[in-house]
Structures are given as structure tokens and as C-alpha cells.
Amino acid sequence: MIFGAGALGQLADEVARLGIRRALVLATPPQRGRAERIAAILDTDSAVIFAEAAMHTPLAVTERALVALQHGGADGLVTIGGGSTIGLGKALAVRTGLPHLAIPTTYAGSEMTPILGETDQGVKTTRRDPAILPRSVIYDVGLTLSLPAALSASSGINAMAHAVEALYATDGNPIIALMAEAGIAALARALPVIVRDPQDRAARDDALYGAWLCGACLGAVEMALHHKLCHTLGGSFDLPHAQTHTVILPHVIAYNAQAAPDAMARVARALGSADPARALYDLTGRLGATRALRDLGMKQDDIARAARLACANPYPNPHPVTEEAIRALLSRAWAGEPPQS
Ligand code: NAD
């Protein structure tokens, strides 16, 4: 992992260290210009571009990228972008065994995890495999300056969600707890500054540091109710990833508050408030983020089905999960009401 302002300057050396002679450079369509810049750094003769990455790693896109990989004769992968692009890099790496270097430009944290979520015809499946983890990551704060204020806010809260759930994970440990608390605190400090001034380099540095910590938490331990709900809402109702996390997180903190007191004490300390659920709800409001699922396009009629899907398979969570309670939680989140314990 290489972290710092100007870290992109180490790209060519790192690509060589991984033994990549001809890279397939991946990006989303709006970030094609960045992929071209990466190709230029690597020397355009030794790079091929595929700029069609999309949210939730659709299988059809992966299949097209595999064709581009074979036609281009690439022997390694370089991804520049958020979780969508890095997800595509992971999907290709796990199928081909090729080395993958990730250059994240959001706070989603996918680069630090051996987790891959893929969608095929509206069904999202997720797996964990050490072969999915990128071999190298370059964090360069300069690449995050262009992330719009609204996306910075929701992406930052998405990162916080990894750390919150790591604090009450059944396989958690004291080191992860330290990283999680530090990650939440860094993002809580940085996000209000970034929303006021997206060009503030110190705050961007702090946020990227926090995102790295939170991503490492996600990669290390099992997630619970929050991630299950967001996975369901994203995969089955096509709601946008980071924004959905931002709406749901205060409600899940409230839901688990009594059952996970040690974890909540750390979240409270990181947010500087005795009531972390309310503090986070207020913070998202101050950041100007969407606080209601209905504003993300979810229909009220879908609440019952979402609750049923989210409860279909049992999974560990500090507070017992019942369909009725999840329906109530989702109803509040749908309407944008404050969280309730
Ligand atoms: P994203 O990658 O979809 O990016 C959102 C938009 O922001 C895109 O249009 C992208 O082009 C643009 N963008 C990205 N960086 C930018 C920048 N610096 N400046 C300007 N525009 C920029 O969004 P995301 O929230 O990073 O990722 C969401 C996806 O990642 C979902 O599919 C989610 O499931 C996945 N994810 C996976 C993991 C994991 O561990 N497997 C972790 C987190 C997220």
C-alpha cells in the first residue's frame, strides 16, 4: 500500500514490481480521461483501456472486459476509480489470476477487501476469497479532489459503516476496534470541511486515511445488519450504493445501540456525542446528504418485500433481527425520520 500526495508518481515502478508488462486499465465512462492518463504514464504501447465499469459489477460488463483483456494481450490490471471500477478489476483478477493494482478515487474501501459482489439479471451474489484482494493499492489524495461534495459525503459515510459494523463483528478484535474508531473519527472531522471546500487538501488527506482504515476493517471481519440491508436495497431495488448506506446507518446504529454497548461507546467517542445514532443523522443533514430512501427512488410498497428479503437468511447481529422490526426501521428510513432505538 502506497499512501500520500503525489503517490501516483510511483505507479510505473509498482507496475514493474508486479511483473506487469501490458496493463488493462479500467475505469467508469466518466473517468476515461484518468484511464488515459494512467496509460500515458505506463506508456500507451504497454496499456489497453476499458472504461465501461458499472455499479454492482454486472456480469455482462465483466464478460466484455475479459474479451478486451484477451484481445489486448494484457498481463495485469490497473483500476482507477471507486468501488465499481475496483470491483471489475477484482472480477477479472479472480477469473484470470492476473495481478491487480488499484488506485481508489472514492472512500468506498473496496481496494482493501477480499470481497466481490457481482450482479446477474438483478441478483447480487457476494463472495470472499484471498485471490480477490488487489496486490497493490496507491492512495493519492490529489485524485480525490474532484469527487463532488455530495458524493464525498455519502462515500465517507459508506466508509464509516464498515467501521461501525466491525466494532460489533463476531470475529472482531482489539486492533480492528482501534482502526475502526480512528477511521470514523477521521471521516467525521474531515467530511464537513470537504463539503464546505472540496479542494481542502488537509481534510481530503484525513478522509482518505479514514477510508483506508474503514476499508481495512471491512476486509478483516464479518459485517452484519447494516451491510445486509444495503446489499438488499442495492441489489434488488437498484438503489445507489453510497447514498443508501448514508440513509440506513443511523437507523442501524439505533437498532443495535442497547445490544452492543462497547461498540457504541467507541462510535460515540469518535463522533463526539453520547447519542451516536442521532449524531450521525444530524451529521448527514449538515452534509446535505439524502436522509430518506424515498428520495433515492424507493417505493413505499417495496418496504415489506425488502424486509422479507433482508431477513431471508439468518446472519449474526447484536440485536435479534425480526421482519417486523426491520419493516419499522425501513419505514422510518424511507420517510427520512430520525432514528429510534
Ligand atoms: P462508484 O465507483 O460507482 O463511483 C460513483 C461515481 O463517481 C462514478 O460515476 C465515478 O465515475 C465517479 N467518481 C469516482 N471517483 C471520482 C472522483 N475522484 N472524481 C469525480 N468522479 C468520481 O462508487 P463507489 O461508491 O466508490 O462504489 C460503489 C460500488 O462499489 C458498489 O457496486 C459497491 O457494491 C462496491 N463496493 C464494494 C466493496 C467491496 O469490498 N467489495 C466495498 C465498497 C463498495
Short mmCIF file of C-alpha atoms and ligand atoms in Angstrom, two decimals:
data_model
loop_
_atom_site.label_atom_id
_atom_site.label_comp_id
_atom_site.label_asym_id
_atom_site.label_seq_id
_atom_site.Cartn_x
_atom_site.Cartn_y
_atom_site.Cartn_z
CA MET A 1 0.00 0.00 0.00
CA ILE A 2 1.43 3.37 -1.02
CA PHE A 3 -0.20 6.45 0.54
CA GLY A 4 0.44 10.14 0.07
CA ALA A 5 0.19 13.28 -2.02
CA GLY A 6 1.86 12.52 -5.35
CA ALA A 7 1.89 8.76 -4.70
CA LEU A 8 0.76 8.22 -8.30
CA GLY A 9 4.37 9.07 -9.22
CA GLN A 10 5.27 5.56 -8.04
CA LEU A 11 2.85 3.88 -10.44
CA ALA A 12 5.33 2.79 -13.12
CA ASP A 13 7.72 1.28 -10.55
CA GLU A 14 4.89 -0.53 -8.80
CA VAL A 15 3.52 -1.93 -12.06
CA ALA A 16 7.01 -3.20 -12.92
CA ARG A 17 7.39 -4.70 -9.44
CA LEU A 18 4.20 -6.69 -10.04
CA GLY A 19 5.69 -8.00 -13.29
CA ILE A 20 3.04 -6.33 -15.47
CA ARG A 21 4.31 -5.59 -18.98
CA ARG A 22 0.99 -4.70 -20.62
CA ALA A 23 -1.82 -3.46 -18.36
CA LEU A 24 -5.56 -3.38 -18.92
CA VAL A 25 -6.55 -0.03 -17.38
CA LEU A 26 -10.12 0.01 -16.06
CA ALA A 27 -12.40 2.99 -15.30
CA THR A 28 -16.04 4.11 -15.45
CA PRO A 29 -17.09 6.07 -18.58
CA PRO A 30 -16.79 9.50 -16.82
CA GLN A 31 -13.25 8.63 -15.65
CA ARG A 32 -11.94 7.59 -19.09
CA GLY A 33 -9.67 10.67 -19.11
CA ARG A 34 -7.98 9.38 -15.97
CA ALA A 35 -7.51 5.94 -17.52
CA GLU A 36 -5.84 7.66 -20.48
CA ARG A 37 -3.54 9.49 -18.09
CA ILE A 38 -2.60 6.18 -16.45
CA ALA A 39 -1.97 4.64 -19.86
CA ALA A 40 0.26 7.61 -20.75
CA ILE A 41 2.27 7.18 -17.53
CA LEU A 42 2.74 3.49 -18.33
CA ASP A 43 3.50 4.28 -21.98
CA THR A 44 0.47 3.86 -24.23
CA ASP A 45 2.09 0.94 -26.07
CA SER A 46 2.02 -1.08 -22.86
CA ALA A 47 -1.58 -0.36 -21.82
CA VAL A 48 -5.09 -1.04 -23.10
CA ILE A 49 -8.13 0.90 -21.81
CA PHE A 50 -11.56 -0.47 -20.89
CA ALA A 51 -13.72 2.36 -19.49
CA GLU A 52 -17.09 0.65 -19.06
CA ALA A 53 -17.12 -0.24 -15.35
CA ALA A 54 -20.60 -0.01 -13.77
CA MET A 55 -22.17 -0.17 -10.31
CA HIS A 56 -22.56 -3.63 -8.70
CA THR A 57 -20.21 -5.35 -11.20
CA PRO A 58 -22.71 -6.66 -13.79
CA LEU A 59 -21.63 -9.98 -15.30
CA ALA A 60 -22.21 -8.72 -18.87
CA VAL A 61 -19.61 -5.94 -18.34
CA THR A 62 -17.11 -8.42 -16.89
CA GLU A 63 -17.53 -10.64 -19.94
CA ARG A 64 -16.87 -7.70 -22.29
CA ALA A 65 -13.81 -6.73 -20.25
CA LEU A 66 -12.47 -10.31 -20.47
CA VAL A 67 -12.66 -10.05 -24.26
CA ALA A 68 -10.80 -6.71 -24.16
CA LEU A 69 -8.19 -8.30 -21.88
CA GLN A 70 -7.58 -11.19 -24.28
CA HIS A 71 -7.63 -9.06 -27.46
CA GLY A 72 -5.27 -6.53 -25.88
CA GLY A 73 -2.84 -9.20 -24.70
CA ALA A 74 -2.76 -7.69 -21.20
CA ASP A 75 -0.94 -9.48 -18.38
CA GLY A 76 -2.11 -7.31 -15.47
CA LEU A 77 -4.86 -4.97 -14.28
CA VAL A 78 -4.79 -1.35 -13.14
CA THR A 79 -8.04 0.13 -11.83
CA ILE A 80 -8.61 3.84 -11.26
CA GLY A 81 -11.92 4.84 -9.67
CA GLY A 82 -14.35 3.91 -6.94
CA GLY A 83 -15.82 0.61 -5.85
CA SER A 84 -17.44 -0.03 -9.24
CA THR A 85 -14.15 0.06 -11.12
CA ILE A 86 -12.19 -1.81 -8.45
CA GLY A 87 -14.98 -4.42 -8.38
CA LEU A 88 -14.49 -5.03 -12.10
CA GLY A 89 -10.73 -5.38 -11.54
CA LYS A 90 -11.42 -7.95 -8.81
CA ALA A 91 -13.85 -9.87 -11.05
CA LEU A 92 -11.16 -10.12 -13.74
CA ALA A 93 -8.34 -10.92 -11.30
CA VAL A 94 -10.21 -13.78 -9.66
CA ARG A 95 -11.07 -15.28 -13.07
CA THR A 96 -7.60 -14.93 -14.59
CA GLY A 97 -5.14 -14.91 -11.67
CA LEU A 98 -3.57 -11.71 -13.07
CA PRO A 99 -2.07 -9.11 -10.68
CA HIS A 100 -4.31 -6.14 -9.87
CA LEU A 101 -3.13 -2.69 -8.81
CA ALA A 102 -5.95 -0.46 -7.50
CA ILE A 103 -5.94 3.34 -7.41
CA PRO A 104 -9.05 4.39 -5.42
CA THR A 105 -10.69 7.76 -6.02
CA THR A 106 -13.64 7.46 -3.59
CA TYR A 107 -13.91 6.41 0.07
CA ALA A 108 -15.77 3.09 -0.56
CA GLY A 109 -12.80 0.95 0.60
CA SER A 110 -13.19 -1.97 -1.84
CA GLU A 111 -9.44 -1.94 -2.56
CA MET A 112 -8.73 -3.25 0.96
CA THR A 113 -11.09 -6.22 0.86
CA PRO A 114 -11.10 -9.80 -0.48
CA ILE A 115 -14.85 -9.36 -1.15
CA LEU A 116 -16.53 -9.28 -4.55
CA GLY A 117 -20.21 -8.55 -5.16
CA GLU A 118 -21.47 -9.30 -8.69
CA THR A 119 -24.90 -8.94 -10.30
CA ASP A 120 -26.56 -11.01 -12.95
CA GLN A 121 -30.14 -10.29 -14.02
CA GLY A 122 -30.95 -8.34 -10.87
CA VAL A 123 -29.49 -10.88 -8.43
CA LYS A 124 -26.42 -9.87 -6.43
CA THR A 125 -24.07 -12.52 -5.08
CA THR A 126 -21.11 -11.82 -2.83
CA ARG A 127 -18.07 -13.95 -2.12
CA ARG A 128 -14.84 -13.71 -0.15
CA ASP A 129 -11.58 -15.14 -1.50
CA PRO A 130 -7.96 -14.08 -0.85
CA ALA A 131 -7.44 -14.13 -4.66
CA ILE A 132 -9.87 -11.17 -4.91
CA LEU A 133 -7.71 -8.78 -2.86
CA PRO A 134 -5.72 -6.36 -5.07
CA ARG A 135 -1.94 -6.94 -4.87
CA SER A 136 -1.09 -3.22 -4.56
CA VAL A 137 -3.02 -0.05 -3.73
CA ILE A 138 -1.93 3.52 -4.47
CA TYR A 139 -3.77 6.19 -2.47
CA ASP A 140 -3.10 9.64 -3.92
CA VAL A 141 -5.12 12.40 -2.28
CA GLY A 142 -4.87 14.53 -5.44
CA LEU A 143 -7.21 12.10 -7.22
CA THR A 144 -9.97 12.67 -4.66
CA LEU A 145 -10.14 16.46 -5.05
CA SER A 146 -12.55 16.12 -7.98
CA LEU A 147 -15.03 13.94 -6.06
CA PRO A 148 -18.14 16.17 -5.82
CA ALA A 149 -19.13 17.33 -2.31
CA ALA A 150 -22.34 15.26 -2.21
CA LEU A 151 -20.60 12.07 -3.32
CA SER A 152 -17.73 12.74 -0.91
CA ALA A 153 -20.24 12.94 1.95
CA SER A 154 -22.11 9.74 1.08
CA SER A 155 -18.94 7.85 0.19
CA GLY A 156 -17.42 8.90 3.53
CA ILE A 157 -20.49 7.70 5.48
CA ASN A 158 -20.32 4.44 3.46
CA ALA A 159 -16.77 4.02 4.81
CA MET A 160 -17.91 4.78 8.37
CA ALA A 161 -20.49 1.98 8.05
CA HIS A 162 -17.70 -0.61 7.57
CA ALA A 163 -16.06 0.56 10.78
CA VAL A 164 -19.29 0.69 12.81
CA GLU A 165 -20.15 -2.91 11.91
CA ALA A 166 -16.54 -4.02 12.50
CA LEU A 167 -16.90 -2.79 16.10
CA TYR A 168 -19.60 -5.37 16.87
CA ALA A 169 -18.46 -8.12 14.48
CA THR A 170 -18.49 -11.63 15.95
CA ASP A 171 -14.88 -12.07 14.76
CA GLY A 172 -13.72 -8.57 15.75
CA ASN A 173 -10.50 -7.92 17.68
CA PRO A 174 -8.87 -5.05 19.62
CA ILE A 175 -6.68 -3.89 16.73
CA ILE A 176 -9.65 -3.65 14.37
CA ALA A 177 -11.54 -1.73 17.08
CA LEU A 178 -8.72 0.84 17.27
CA MET A 179 -8.67 1.20 13.49
CA ALA A 180 -12.45 1.47 13.31
CA GLU A 181 -12.67 4.22 15.93
CA ALA A 182 -9.83 6.17 14.32
CA GLY A 183 -11.43 5.78 10.88
CA ILE A 184 -14.83 7.06 12.00
CA ALA A 185 -13.24 10.00 13.83
CA ALA A 186 -11.11 10.99 10.83
CA LEU A 187 -14.12 10.99 8.49
CA ALA A 188 -16.35 12.83 11.00
CA ARG A 189 -13.65 15.55 11.21
CA ALA A 190 -12.97 15.74 7.50
CA LEU A 191 -16.36 15.49 5.78
CA PRO A 192 -17.87 18.81 6.97
CA VAL A 193 -14.70 20.61 5.83
CA ILE A 194 -14.75 18.85 2.44
CA VAL A 195 -18.41 19.73 1.85
CA ARG A 196 -17.56 23.41 2.52
CA ASP A 197 -14.39 23.28 0.43
CA PRO A 198 -13.83 20.18 -1.73
CA GLN A 199 -10.30 21.44 -2.50
CA ASP A 200 -9.14 21.38 1.15
CA ARG A 201 -6.13 19.06 0.89
CA ALA A 202 -5.68 18.50 4.63
CA ALA A 203 -9.29 17.39 5.03
CA ARG A 204 -9.04 15.23 1.88
CA ASP A 205 -5.92 13.59 3.34
CA ASP A 206 -7.71 12.92 6.63
CA ALA A 207 -10.75 11.47 4.82
CA LEU A 208 -8.65 9.17 2.63
CA TYR A 209 -6.75 8.00 5.72
CA GLY A 210 -10.10 7.29 7.41
CA ALA A 211 -11.41 5.49 4.32
CA TRP A 212 -8.31 3.27 4.24
CA LEU A 213 -8.80 2.34 7.92
CA CYS A 214 -12.51 1.64 7.41
CA GLY A 215 -11.86 -0.40 4.24
CA ALA A 216 -9.29 -2.48 6.13
CA CYS A 217 -11.95 -3.15 8.81
CA LEU A 218 -14.40 -4.32 6.14
CA GLY A 219 -11.76 -6.63 4.70
CA ALA A 220 -10.85 -8.15 8.05
CA VAL A 221 -14.14 -9.06 9.76
CA GLU A 222 -17.73 -10.07 9.05
CA MET A 223 -20.41 -7.42 8.57
CA ALA A 224 -23.98 -7.54 9.98
CA LEU A 225 -27.45 -5.96 9.64
CA HIS A 226 -26.38 -2.70 8.03
CA HIS A 227 -24.50 -4.29 5.15
CA LYS A 228 -27.21 -6.93 4.69
CA LEU A 229 -29.88 -4.21 4.36
CA CYS A 230 -27.82 -2.10 1.95
CA HIS A 231 -26.91 -5.18 -0.09
CA THR A 232 -30.63 -5.99 -0.41
CA LEU A 233 -31.64 -2.42 -1.27
CA GLY A 234 -28.84 -2.03 -3.81
CA GLY A 235 -29.01 -5.48 -5.39
CA SER A 236 -32.79 -5.99 -5.54
CA PHE A 237 -34.14 -2.41 -5.74
CA ASP A 238 -31.25 -0.81 -7.64
CA LEU A 239 -30.74 1.96 -5.07
CA PRO A 240 -27.41 3.85 -5.30
CA HIS A 241 -24.70 2.29 -3.11
CA ALA A 242 -23.12 5.06 -1.02
CA GLN A 243 -26.34 7.09 -0.66
CA THR A 244 -28.23 4.04 0.62
CA HIS A 245 -25.54 3.40 3.25
CA THR A 246 -25.85 7.03 4.30
CA VAL A 247 -29.61 6.80 4.87
CA ILE A 248 -29.53 3.43 6.67
CA LEU A 249 -26.53 3.77 9.02
CA PRO A 250 -28.09 5.99 11.75
CA HIS A 251 -31.09 3.63 11.93
CA VAL A 252 -28.94 0.51 12.30
CA ILE A 253 -26.84 2.18 14.99
CA ALA A 254 -30.05 2.94 16.89
CA TYR A 255 -31.29 -0.62 16.33
CA ASN A 256 -28.11 -2.14 17.78
CA ALA A 257 -27.40 0.53 20.41
CA GLN A 258 -28.58 -1.38 23.50
CA ALA A 259 -27.18 -4.72 22.39
CA ALA A 260 -23.63 -3.52 21.59
CA PRO A 261 -22.71 -1.02 24.33
CA ASP A 262 -18.90 -1.30 23.97
CA ALA A 263 -19.05 -0.77 20.23
CA MET A 264 -21.42 2.16 20.64
CA ALA A 265 -19.15 3.76 23.25
CA ARG A 266 -16.40 3.82 20.64
CA VAL A 267 -18.73 5.20 17.92
CA ALA A 268 -19.94 7.85 20.39
CA ARG A 269 -16.35 8.84 21.23
CA ALA A 270 -15.43 9.03 17.54
CA LEU A 271 -18.45 11.22 16.77
CA GLY A 272 -18.11 13.30 19.96
CA SER A 273 -21.69 12.63 21.11
CA ALA A 274 -23.42 10.46 23.72
CA ASP A 275 -26.11 9.59 21.15
CA PRO A 276 -24.22 8.29 18.08
CA ALA A 277 -27.35 7.42 16.05
CA ARG A 278 -28.73 10.93 16.38
CA ALA A 279 -25.28 12.48 15.92
CA LEU A 280 -24.84 10.65 12.63
CA TYR A 281 -28.34 11.55 11.44
CA ASP A 282 -27.58 15.21 12.26
CA LEU A 283 -24.18 14.97 10.56
CA THR A 284 -25.72 13.64 7.33
CA GLY A 285 -28.19 16.53 7.47
CA ARG A 286 -25.37 19.06 7.91
CA LEU A 287 -23.52 17.46 4.98
CA GLY A 288 -26.61 17.97 2.83
CA ALA A 289 -26.90 14.22 2.19
CA THR A 290 -30.18 12.49 1.36
CA ARG A 291 -31.75 11.03 4.52
CA ALA A 292 -34.80 9.33 3.02
CA LEU A 293 -34.99 6.17 0.89
CA ARG A 294 -37.97 7.67 -0.93
CA ASP A 295 -35.68 10.41 -2.25
CA LEU A 296 -33.43 7.68 -3.69
CA GLY A 297 -36.36 6.29 -5.67
CA MET A 298 -37.60 3.51 -3.40
CA LYS A 299 -41.37 2.91 -3.44
CA GLN A 300 -43.24 2.66 -0.13
CA ASP A 301 -44.82 -0.59 -1.36
CA ASP A 302 -41.36 -2.17 -1.55
CA ILE A 303 -40.67 -1.84 2.20
CA ALA A 304 -42.33 -5.14 3.13
CA ARG A 305 -40.55 -7.09 0.37
CA ALA A 306 -37.19 -5.53 1.29
CA ALA A 307 -37.70 -6.51 4.95
CA ARG A 308 -38.61 -10.06 3.91
CA LEU A 309 -35.56 -10.40 1.64
CA ALA A 310 -33.21 -8.94 4.27
CA CYS A 311 -34.47 -11.47 6.85
CA ALA A 312 -34.48 -14.47 4.49
CA ASN A 313 -31.17 -15.94 5.68
CA PRO A 314 -30.13 -15.68 9.33
CA TYR A 315 -26.89 -13.79 9.98
CA PRO A 316 -25.15 -12.54 13.12
CA ASN A 317 -26.24 -9.17 14.52
CA PRO A 318 -26.00 -7.83 18.11
CA HIS A 319 -29.78 -7.25 18.38
CA PRO A 320 -32.04 -10.09 17.13
CA VAL A 321 -33.34 -9.43 13.62
CA THR A 322 -37.09 -9.80 13.06
CA GLU A 323 -39.03 -8.98 9.92
CA GLU A 324 -41.43 -6.75 11.84
CA ALA A 325 -38.62 -4.70 13.40
CA ILE A 326 -36.83 -4.36 10.05
CA ARG A 327 -40.07 -3.20 8.43
CA ALA A 328 -40.36 -0.49 11.09
CA LEU A 329 -36.69 0.50 10.62
CA LEU A 330 -37.10 0.71 6.84
CA SER A 331 -40.33 2.71 7.18
CA ARG A 332 -38.50 5.37 9.20
CA ALA A 333 -35.57 5.34 6.77
CA TRP A 334 -37.95 5.54 3.81
CA ALA A 335 -39.63 8.65 5.23
CA GLY A 336 -36.35 10.25 6.38
CA GLU A 337 -37.40 10.30 10.04
CA PRO A 338 -34.80 10.41 12.82
CA PRO A 339 -33.54 7.03 14.11
CA GLN A 340 -35.31 5.43 17.07
CA SER A 341 -33.80 2.87 19.50
P1 NAD B 1 -18.59 4.29 -7.94
O1 NAD B 1 -17.31 3.59 -8.11
O2 NAD B 1 -19.78 3.72 -8.63
O3 NAD B 1 -18.40 5.81 -8.37
C1 NAD B 1 -19.52 6.67 -8.37
C2 NAD B 1 -19.36 7.74 -9.45
O4 NAD B 1 -18.33 8.63 -9.07
C3 NAD B 1 -18.96 7.18 -10.81
O5 NAD B 1 -19.68 7.84 -11.80
C4 NAD B 1 -17.48 7.51 -10.90
O6 NAD B 1 -17.05 7.69 -12.22
C5 NAD B 1 -17.41 8.80 -10.11
N1 NAD B 1 -16.12 9.08 -9.47
C6 NAD B 1 -15.36 8.23 -8.75
N2 NAD B 1 -14.29 8.87 -8.25
C7 NAD B 1 -14.37 10.15 -8.67
C8 NAD B 1 -13.55 11.29 -8.47
N3 NAD B 1 -12.46 11.27 -7.70
N4 NAD B 1 -13.94 12.44 -9.07
C9 NAD B 1 -15.10 12.51 -9.80
N5 NAD B 1 -15.91 11.46 -10.01
C10 NAD B 1 -15.54 10.29 -9.45
O7 NAD B 1 -19.00 4.47 -6.40
P2 NAD B 1 -18.44 3.83 -5.04
O8 NAD B 1 -19.39 4.25 -4.01
O9 NAD B 1 -16.99 4.12 -4.87
O10 NAD B 1 -18.56 2.26 -5.28
C11 NAD B 1 -19.80 1.59 -5.26
C12 NAD B 1 -19.63 0.15 -5.73
O11 NAD B 1 -18.55 -0.46 -5.03
C13 NAD B 1 -20.85 -0.71 -5.47
O12 NAD B 1 -21.03 -1.59 -6.55
C14 NAD B 1 -20.47 -1.48 -4.21
O13 NAD B 1 -21.16 -2.71 -4.10
C15 NAD B 1 -18.99 -1.65 -4.40
N6 NAD B 1 -18.22 -1.80 -3.13
C16 NAD B 1 -17.61 -2.98 -2.92
C17 NAD B 1 -16.85 -3.17 -1.77
C18 NAD B 1 -16.15 -4.47 -1.55
O14 NAD B 1 -15.41 -4.61 -0.60
N7 NAD B 1 -16.37 -5.46 -2.38
C19 NAD B 1 -16.71 -2.12 -0.85
C20 NAD B 1 -17.36 -0.91 -1.10
C21 NAD B 1 -18.10 -0.75 -2.27
#
